[in-house]
Coordinates of C-alpha atoms and ligand atoms in Angstrom, one line a residue:
X1 CA -121.6 -20.4 -217.5
X2 CA -121.3 -22.8 -220.3
X3 CA -123.7 -22.5 -223.2
X4 CA -123.2 -25.5 -225.6
X5 CA -125.2 -25.3 -228.8
X6 CA -128.8 -26.6 -228.4
X7 CA -130.0 -30.1 -229.1
X8 CA -126.5 -32.0 -228.5
X9 CA -127.6 -34.6 -226.1
X10 CA -127.8 -37.4 -229.0
X11 CA -124.6 -36.2 -230.7
X12 CA -122.8 -36.1 -227.5
X13 CA -123.8 -39.7 -226.6
X14 CA -122.4 -40.5 -230.1
X15 CA -119.1 -38.6 -229.8
X16 CA -118.6 -40.5 -226.4
X17 CA -119.1 -43.8 -228.2
X18 CA -116.7 -42.6 -231.1
X19 CA -114.2 -41.4 -228.7
X20 CA -114.0 -44.6 -226.6
X21 CA -113.9 -46.7 -229.6
X22 CA -110.8 -44.8 -230.9
X23 CA -109.3 -45.0 -227.6
X24 CA -109.7 -48.7 -227.5
X25 CA -107.9 -48.9 -230.9
X26 CA -104.9 -46.5 -230.7
X27 CA -102.6 -46.0 -233.7
X28 CA -99.3 -44.1 -234.0
X29 CA -97.6 -42.0 -236.4
X30 CA -98.7 -42.6 -240.3
X31 CA -100.2 -46.1 -239.3
X32 CA -103.6 -44.8 -238.3
X33 CA -105.2 -47.0 -240.8
X34 CA -108.3 -47.9 -238.9
X35 CA -108.8 -44.5 -237.6
X36 CA -108.4 -42.9 -241.0
X37 CA -111.1 -45.5 -242.3
X38 CA -113.3 -44.8 -239.3
X39 CA -113.1 -40.9 -239.9
X40 CA -113.6 -41.2 -243.6
X41 CA -116.7 -43.3 -243.2
X42 CA -118.2 -41.0 -240.7
X43 CA -117.5 -38.0 -243.0
X44 CA -118.9 -39.7 -246.0
X45 CA -122.2 -40.7 -244.0
X46 CA -122.6 -37.0 -243.0
X47 CA -122.6 -36.1 -246.7
X48 CA -119.1 -34.4 -246.9
X49 CA -116.8 -34.7 -249.9
X50 CA -113.8 -37.0 -248.5
X51 CA -110.4 -36.7 -249.7
X52 CA -107.6 -39.3 -248.6
X53 CA -103.9 -39.9 -248.9
X54 CA -102.5 -36.6 -247.8
X55 CA -99.7 -37.6 -245.5
X56 CA -100.5 -41.3 -246.1
X57 CA -103.6 -41.6 -243.7
X58 CA -104.8 -38.0 -243.5
X59 CA -108.3 -37.2 -244.3
X60 CA -110.0 -34.0 -245.3
X61 CA -113.8 -33.6 -245.4
X62 CA -115.1 -30.8 -247.3
X63 CA -118.5 -29.0 -246.5
X64 CA -119.6 -26.5 -248.9
X65 CA -122.7 -24.1 -248.4
X66 CA -122.7 -21.7 -251.3
X67 CA -120.3 -19.2 -252.2
X68 CA -118.0 -17.7 -249.6
X69 CA -114.6 -17.9 -248.0
X70 CA -112.9 -21.1 -246.9
X71 CA -111.4 -22.2 -243.7
X72 CA -109.9 -25.2 -242.2
X73 CA -110.4 -26.9 -238.8
X74 CA -108.0 -29.5 -237.8
X75 CA -107.6 -32.3 -235.6
X76 CA -105.0 -34.8 -234.8
X77 CA -105.7 -38.7 -234.9
X78 CA -102.3 -40.4 -233.5
X79 CA -101.8 -42.1 -230.3
X80 CA -98.3 -42.5 -228.4
X81 CA -95.9 -45.4 -227.6
X82 CA -97.1 -45.8 -224.1
X83 CA -98.5 -48.9 -222.2
X84 CA -101.7 -47.9 -220.8
X85 CA -102.4 -48.4 -217.3
X86 CA -106.1 -47.3 -216.7
X87 CA -107.8 -50.7 -216.5
X88 CA -111.0 -48.8 -218.2
X89 CA -113.3 -50.8 -220.2
X90 CA -112.2 -48.9 -223.3
X91 CA -108.6 -49.0 -222.4
X92 CA -106.2 -49.7 -225.4
X93 CA -106.3 -53.2 -227.0
X94 CA -103.1 -52.4 -228.8
X95 CA -100.2 -53.2 -226.5
X96 CA -97.7 -50.5 -226.3
X97 CA -99.9 -47.8 -227.9
X98 CA -102.0 -45.5 -226.1
X99 CA -104.2 -42.3 -226.7
X100 CA -102.5 -40.5 -223.7
X101 CA -102.8 -37.0 -225.4
X102 CA -106.5 -37.0 -226.0
X103 CA -106.2 -37.0 -229.8
X104 CA -109.1 -39.6 -229.6
X105 CA -111.4 -36.9 -228.2
X106 CA -110.0 -34.1 -230.6
X107 CA -111.2 -36.5 -233.6
X108 CA -114.6 -37.3 -232.0
X109 CA -115.3 -33.5 -231.5
X110 CA -114.4 -32.4 -234.9
X111 CA -116.5 -35.4 -236.4
X112 CA -119.3 -34.0 -234.1
X113 CA -118.9 -30.7 -235.6
X114 CA -118.8 -31.8 -239.2
X115 CA -122.0 -33.9 -238.5
X116 CA -123.8 -30.9 -236.9
X117 CA -122.7 -28.2 -239.3
X118 CA -123.7 -30.6 -242.1
X119 CA -127.3 -30.8 -240.7
X120 CA -127.5 -27.1 -239.8
X121 CA -125.0 -25.1 -242.2
X122 CA -125.7 -21.9 -240.7
X123 CA -122.8 -20.4 -242.8
X124 CA -122.0 -19.3 -246.3
X125 CA -118.6 -20.7 -247.8
X126 CA -116.4 -23.8 -247.3
X127 CA -115.1 -25.9 -244.4
X128 CA -112.2 -28.1 -244.8
X129 CA -112.2 -30.8 -241.7
X130 CA -108.6 -31.6 -241.6
X131 CA -107.6 -34.9 -239.8
X132 CA -103.9 -35.3 -239.5
X133 CA -101.6 -38.1 -238.7
X134 CA -98.5 -38.3 -236.6
X135 CA -98.7 -35.2 -234.5
X136 CA -96.6 -36.7 -232.0
X137 CA -92.8 -36.3 -233.0
X138 CA -93.1 -37.1 -236.5
X139 CA -94.7 -34.0 -237.9
X140 CA -97.8 -35.1 -239.8
X141 CA -98.8 -31.6 -240.0
X142 CA -95.6 -30.6 -241.9
X143 CA -96.2 -33.7 -244.3
X144 CA -99.8 -32.5 -245.0
X145 CA -98.5 -29.2 -245.9
X146 CA -95.6 -30.6 -248.2
X147 CA -98.3 -32.9 -249.8
X148 CA -100.3 -29.8 -250.9
X149 CA -103.0 -29.5 -248.2
X150 CA -103.3 -25.6 -249.0
X151 CA -102.9 -26.0 -252.7
X152 CA -105.7 -28.7 -253.0
X153 CA -107.8 -26.9 -250.2
X154 CA -107.3 -23.1 -250.6
X155 CA -108.5 -22.0 -247.2
X156 CA -107.9 -18.5 -245.9
X157 CA -107.5 -19.4 -242.2
X158 CA -106.7 -22.6 -240.1
X159 CA -107.9 -23.3 -236.6
X160 CA -106.8 -26.0 -234.1
X161 CA -107.4 -26.9 -230.6
X162 CA -105.9 -29.1 -227.7
X163 CA -107.7 -30.4 -224.6
X164 CA -105.7 -29.0 -221.4
X165 CA -105.5 -30.5 -218.2
X166 CA -104.7 -28.1 -215.4
X167 CA -107.3 -25.8 -216.9
X168 CA -110.8 -26.1 -215.5
X169 CA -113.6 -27.8 -217.7
X170 CA -115.7 -24.8 -218.9
X171 CA -112.7 -22.5 -219.7
X172 CA -110.9 -21.8 -222.9
X173 CA -107.6 -20.2 -223.1
X174 CA -106.0 -18.5 -225.9
X175 CA -103.5 -15.7 -226.7
X176 CA -102.2 -13.8 -230.0
X177 CA -98.5 -14.5 -230.6
X178 CA -96.6 -17.6 -229.5
X179 CA -98.4 -20.2 -227.5
X180 CA -96.4 -23.1 -227.8
X181 CA -92.6 -23.4 -228.3
X182 CA -90.2 -24.4 -231.1
X183 CA -88.8 -27.9 -230.5
X184 CA -85.2 -28.8 -231.7
X185 CA -83.1 -31.8 -230.8
X186 CA -79.2 -32.0 -230.8
X187 CA -76.4 -34.5 -230.6
X188 CA -72.8 -33.8 -229.5
X189 CA -70.1 -36.2 -230.2
X190 CA -67.0 -35.8 -228.2
X191 CA -63.9 -37.6 -229.3
X192 CA -60.7 -37.7 -227.2
X193 CA -57.8 -40.2 -226.5
X194 CA -59.0 -42.8 -224.1
X195 CA -56.5 -44.0 -221.4
X196 CA -56.2 -46.2 -218.3
X197 CA -58.3 -44.5 -215.5
X198 CA -55.3 -44.5 -213.3
X199 CA -53.1 -42.7 -215.9
X200 CA -55.3 -39.9 -217.0
X201 CA -52.3 -37.6 -217.9
X202 CA -51.8 -40.2 -221.0
X203 CA -55.2 -39.3 -222.5
X204 CA -57.9 -36.6 -223.1
X205 CA -61.0 -36.9 -220.9
X206 CA -64.4 -36.7 -222.9
X207 CA -66.4 -37.0 -219.8
X208 CA -64.8 -34.1 -218.1
X209 CA -65.2 -32.1 -221.1
X210 CA -68.8 -33.1 -221.5
X211 CA -69.6 -32.1 -217.9
X212 CA -68.1 -28.7 -218.4
X213 CA -70.0 -28.2 -221.7
X214 CA -73.3 -29.2 -220.1
X215 CA -73.0 -26.5 -217.6
X216 CA -71.8 -23.9 -219.8
X217 CA -74.9 -24.5 -222.1
X218 CA -77.0 -23.6 -219.2
X219 CA -75.3 -20.1 -219.2
X220 CA -77.0 -19.5 -222.7
X221 CA -80.5 -19.1 -221.1
X222 CA -79.3 -17.0 -218.2
X223 CA -76.5 -15.0 -220.0
X224 CA -77.2 -14.9 -223.7
X225 CA -81.0 -15.0 -223.9
X226 CA -82.7 -11.5 -223.1
X227 CA -83.9 -11.7 -219.6
X228 CA -87.5 -11.4 -220.3
X229 CA -87.4 -13.8 -223.2
X230 CA -87.2 -17.5 -222.9
X231 CA -85.4 -20.7 -223.8
X232 CA -84.7 -24.3 -222.5
X233 CA -81.9 -26.4 -223.0
X234 CA -82.2 -29.8 -221.4
X235 CA -79.5 -32.5 -221.9
X236 CA -81.4 -35.7 -221.7
X237 CA -78.7 -38.3 -222.6
X238 CA -75.1 -38.6 -221.5
X239 CA -73.3 -41.8 -222.8
X240 CA -69.9 -42.6 -222.3
X241 CA -67.6 -45.5 -221.1
X242 CA -68.2 -49.4 -220.5
X243 CA -66.3 -50.1 -217.5
X244 CA -64.7 -49.1 -214.2
X245 CA -61.3 -48.3 -215.1
X246 CA -61.1 -46.7 -218.3
X247 CA -61.5 -43.1 -219.4
X248 CA -63.6 -43.5 -222.7
X249 CA -62.4 -42.1 -226.0
X250 CA -65.9 -41.0 -227.0
X251 CA -68.9 -39.3 -225.2
X252 CA -72.4 -38.6 -226.7
X253 CA -74.7 -36.0 -225.3
X254 CA -78.3 -35.5 -226.7
X255 CA -81.3 -33.6 -225.8
X256 CA -83.9 -30.8 -226.9
X257 CA -84.0 -27.2 -226.9
X258 CA -87.2 -25.1 -226.7
X259 CA -87.6 -21.4 -227.8
X260 CA -90.5 -19.0 -229.0
X261 CA -88.7 -16.6 -231.4
X262 CA -86.6 -17.5 -234.3
X263 CA -83.9 -15.0 -233.4
X264 CA -83.5 -16.9 -230.1
X265 CA -83.7 -20.2 -231.5
X266 CA -80.8 -19.1 -234.0
X267 CA -78.7 -17.9 -231.2
X268 CA -79.4 -20.8 -229.0
X269 CA -78.1 -23.2 -232.0
X270 CA -75.0 -21.0 -232.4
X271 CA -74.1 -20.5 -228.9
X272 CA -74.3 -24.2 -228.3
X273 CA -72.0 -25.1 -231.1
X274 CA -69.6 -22.5 -230.2
X275 CA -69.4 -23.3 -226.4
X276 CA -68.9 -27.0 -227.3
X277 CA -66.0 -26.3 -229.7
X278 CA -64.4 -23.9 -227.6
X279 CA -64.6 -26.2 -224.5
X280 CA -63.8 -29.4 -226.1
X281 CA -60.9 -27.6 -227.7
X282 CA -59.5 -26.3 -224.4
X283 CA -59.5 -30.1 -223.1
X284 CA -57.8 -31.4 -226.4
X285 CA -61.1 -33.0 -227.5
X286 CA -62.8 -32.8 -230.7
X287 CA -66.7 -31.8 -230.9
X288 CA -69.0 -32.6 -233.6
X289 CA -72.5 -30.9 -233.0
X290 CA -75.6 -31.9 -234.8
X291 CA -78.7 -29.7 -234.4
X292 CA -81.8 -30.4 -236.0
X293 CA -85.0 -28.2 -236.1
X294 CA -88.2 -30.3 -235.6
X295 CA -91.2 -27.8 -234.8
X296 CA -91.4 -24.3 -235.2
X297 CA -93.2 -22.3 -232.6
X298 CA -97.1 -22.3 -232.5
X299 CA -97.9 -18.7 -233.3
X300 CA -101.5 -17.4 -233.2
X301 CA -102.3 -14.4 -235.5
X302 CA -104.0 -11.5 -233.9
X303 CA -107.1 -11.2 -236.3
X304 CA -107.8 -14.9 -236.3
X305 CA -107.5 -15.0 -232.4
X306 CA -110.1 -12.3 -232.0
X307 CA -112.5 -14.3 -234.0
X308 CA -111.5 -17.4 -232.0
X309 CA -112.2 -15.3 -228.7
X310 CA -115.6 -14.2 -229.9
X311 CA -116.5 -17.9 -230.8
X312 CA -115.2 -19.1 -227.4
X313 CA -116.9 -16.3 -225.3
X314 CA -120.2 -17.4 -227.1
X315 CA -119.4 -21.0 -225.3
X316 CA -118.0 -20.5 -222.0
X317 CA -119.0 -16.6 -221.7
X318 CA -116.5 -13.9 -221.0
X319 CA -115.8 -15.4 -217.6
X320 CA -114.7 -18.7 -218.8
X321 CA -112.0 -17.0 -221.2
X322 CA -108.3 -17.1 -220.2
X323 CA -106.8 -14.4 -222.5
X324 CA -103.4 -14.5 -221.0
X325 CA -102.3 -18.0 -220.4
X326 CA -98.6 -18.7 -219.8
X327 CA -97.5 -20.1 -223.1
X328 CA -96.3 -23.6 -222.8
X329 CA -92.7 -24.9 -223.9
X330 CA -94.2 -28.0 -225.3
X331 CA -94.4 -28.1 -229.0
X332 CA -97.3 -28.7 -231.5
X333 CA -97.0 -29.5 -235.2
X334 CA -100.1 -27.5 -235.9
X335 CA -97.4 -24.7 -236.1
X336 CA -96.6 -25.8 -239.7
X337 CA -100.0 -25.0 -240.7
X338 CA -100.0 -21.8 -238.9
X339 CA -96.9 -20.7 -240.9
X340 CA -98.8 -21.2 -244.1
X341 CA -102.1 -19.5 -243.3
X342 CA -103.2 -17.1 -240.3
X343 CA -105.0 -18.9 -237.6
X344 CA -105.6 -19.6 -234.0
X345 CA -104.8 -22.7 -231.7
X346 CA -106.6 -22.7 -228.4
X347 CA -106.6 -24.7 -225.2
X348 CA -109.9 -26.3 -224.0
X349 CA -110.0 -26.8 -220.2
X350 CA -110.0 -30.5 -219.4
X351 CA -110.0 -30.3 -215.5
X352 CA -107.3 -31.3 -213.0
X353 CA -104.0 -32.6 -214.1
X354 CA -102.9 -34.4 -211.0
X355 CA -103.1 -38.0 -210.2
X356 CA -102.1 -39.3 -213.6
X357 CA -104.5 -37.1 -215.4
X358 CA -102.0 -35.1 -217.3
X359 CA -101.1 -35.5 -221.1
X360 CA -98.7 -38.5 -221.8
X361 CA -99.5 -40.2 -218.4
X362 CA -100.1 -43.9 -218.8
X363 CA -103.1 -43.3 -216.4
X364 CA -104.4 -40.5 -218.6
X365 CA -108.0 -40.6 -220.3
X366 CA -109.6 -37.8 -222.3
X367 CA -112.2 -36.3 -220.2
X368 CA -115.6 -36.6 -222.1
X369 CA -117.1 -33.6 -220.4
X370 CA -115.1 -31.6 -222.6
X371 CA -116.7 -33.2 -226.0
X372 CA -119.9 -31.0 -225.9
X373 CA -117.9 -27.8 -225.2
X374 CA -115.2 -28.7 -228.1
X375 CA -118.0 -29.2 -230.4
X376 CA -119.8 -26.0 -229.5
X377 CA -116.8 -24.2 -229.9
X378 CA -116.1 -25.4 -233.5
X379 CA -119.8 -24.7 -234.5
X380 CA -119.7 -21.1 -233.0
X381 CA -116.5 -20.7 -234.9
X382 CA -117.8 -21.7 -238.2
X383 CA -120.6 -19.1 -237.7
X384 CA -118.0 -16.5 -236.5
X385 CA -115.2 -16.9 -239.1
X386 CA -117.7 -17.5 -242.1
X387 CA -120.8 -15.1 -243.2
X388 CA -123.9 -16.3 -241.9
X389 CA -126.2 -18.1 -244.3
X390 CA -128.7 -15.8 -246.0
Ligands
ZN1 ZN1 -98.9 -35.2 -227.1
ZN2 ZN1 -101.5 -33.8 -228.3

């Protein structure tokens, strides 16, 4: 049974209004100007000390209540480059931009927690409410860390959450160790000798070499990775040729890999390069491989995960906890903060994921039934990770 904190009806109504306002005005990576102003104004009106400018549009609100440890709670503020198709009254007014990942809801819930905890500071210490830009693709979390987030705000732990379609409303999922994967990208350029398509013996075929490489890469997951470990290698682009009757001199393959452990990530990068070079070489084609590490895997620390579990149980009860969820091969740039400080990232159930209700769908809309649950989790977490006020 869900037990939200007392007296949140008015706050839930406000969070719903904030969430829909943010939804109607989505902004993407490092351009969250209006969103950043919105957050900063709200935090200031709740009496928090507001710091701006980290990672350009990032906002940090500090709430102090006497001497004690410091922790950070983080939300993401950015939208996606998607054309919204919901036809809702609060649908995006910025064409081609959409809150399709629920970061509008994440921002509203953390603002709600800041307001509630400011009015009822049932803890001793400091909470840094971190609102980061550019979670999608551009690594705003990394930029905040590089801009000195943890030097300016020396917290001991850091916590994050994401709404999770496919998990019932009223459930919270969490686990120690990896919960989301590392996200890398690659680009392979094959250069051979183009020739007339009817005279293949006069050239070297980059398309044929490329197809063999795509096949061979799939053996990395099945033959180089430990059978109980995991990796995904997805070739998502294969560009070659312009016409019917010419074997092209170049082919370019691009895609993404997902892994959980650094050793596997290192091995995948190495094996992809080795196979590409060896196979291309066998066909008389040159291979140039570019591999770029984007987001590390999101790894929860055991001690912080236990505190998060207790806080979550206080909201959704023991029966509402999923303590062994299958980790996702999706990625999350909160991982950069977890590399710096121990912490925990949880999934808050958002209901069914079918019928366009999944993340990044043009039909998605954040489920407002999650607002009081996420709010209550933050409030219970503050009371769990910090000492109670005397
Ligand atoms: Zn997303
Ligand atoms: Zn997201």
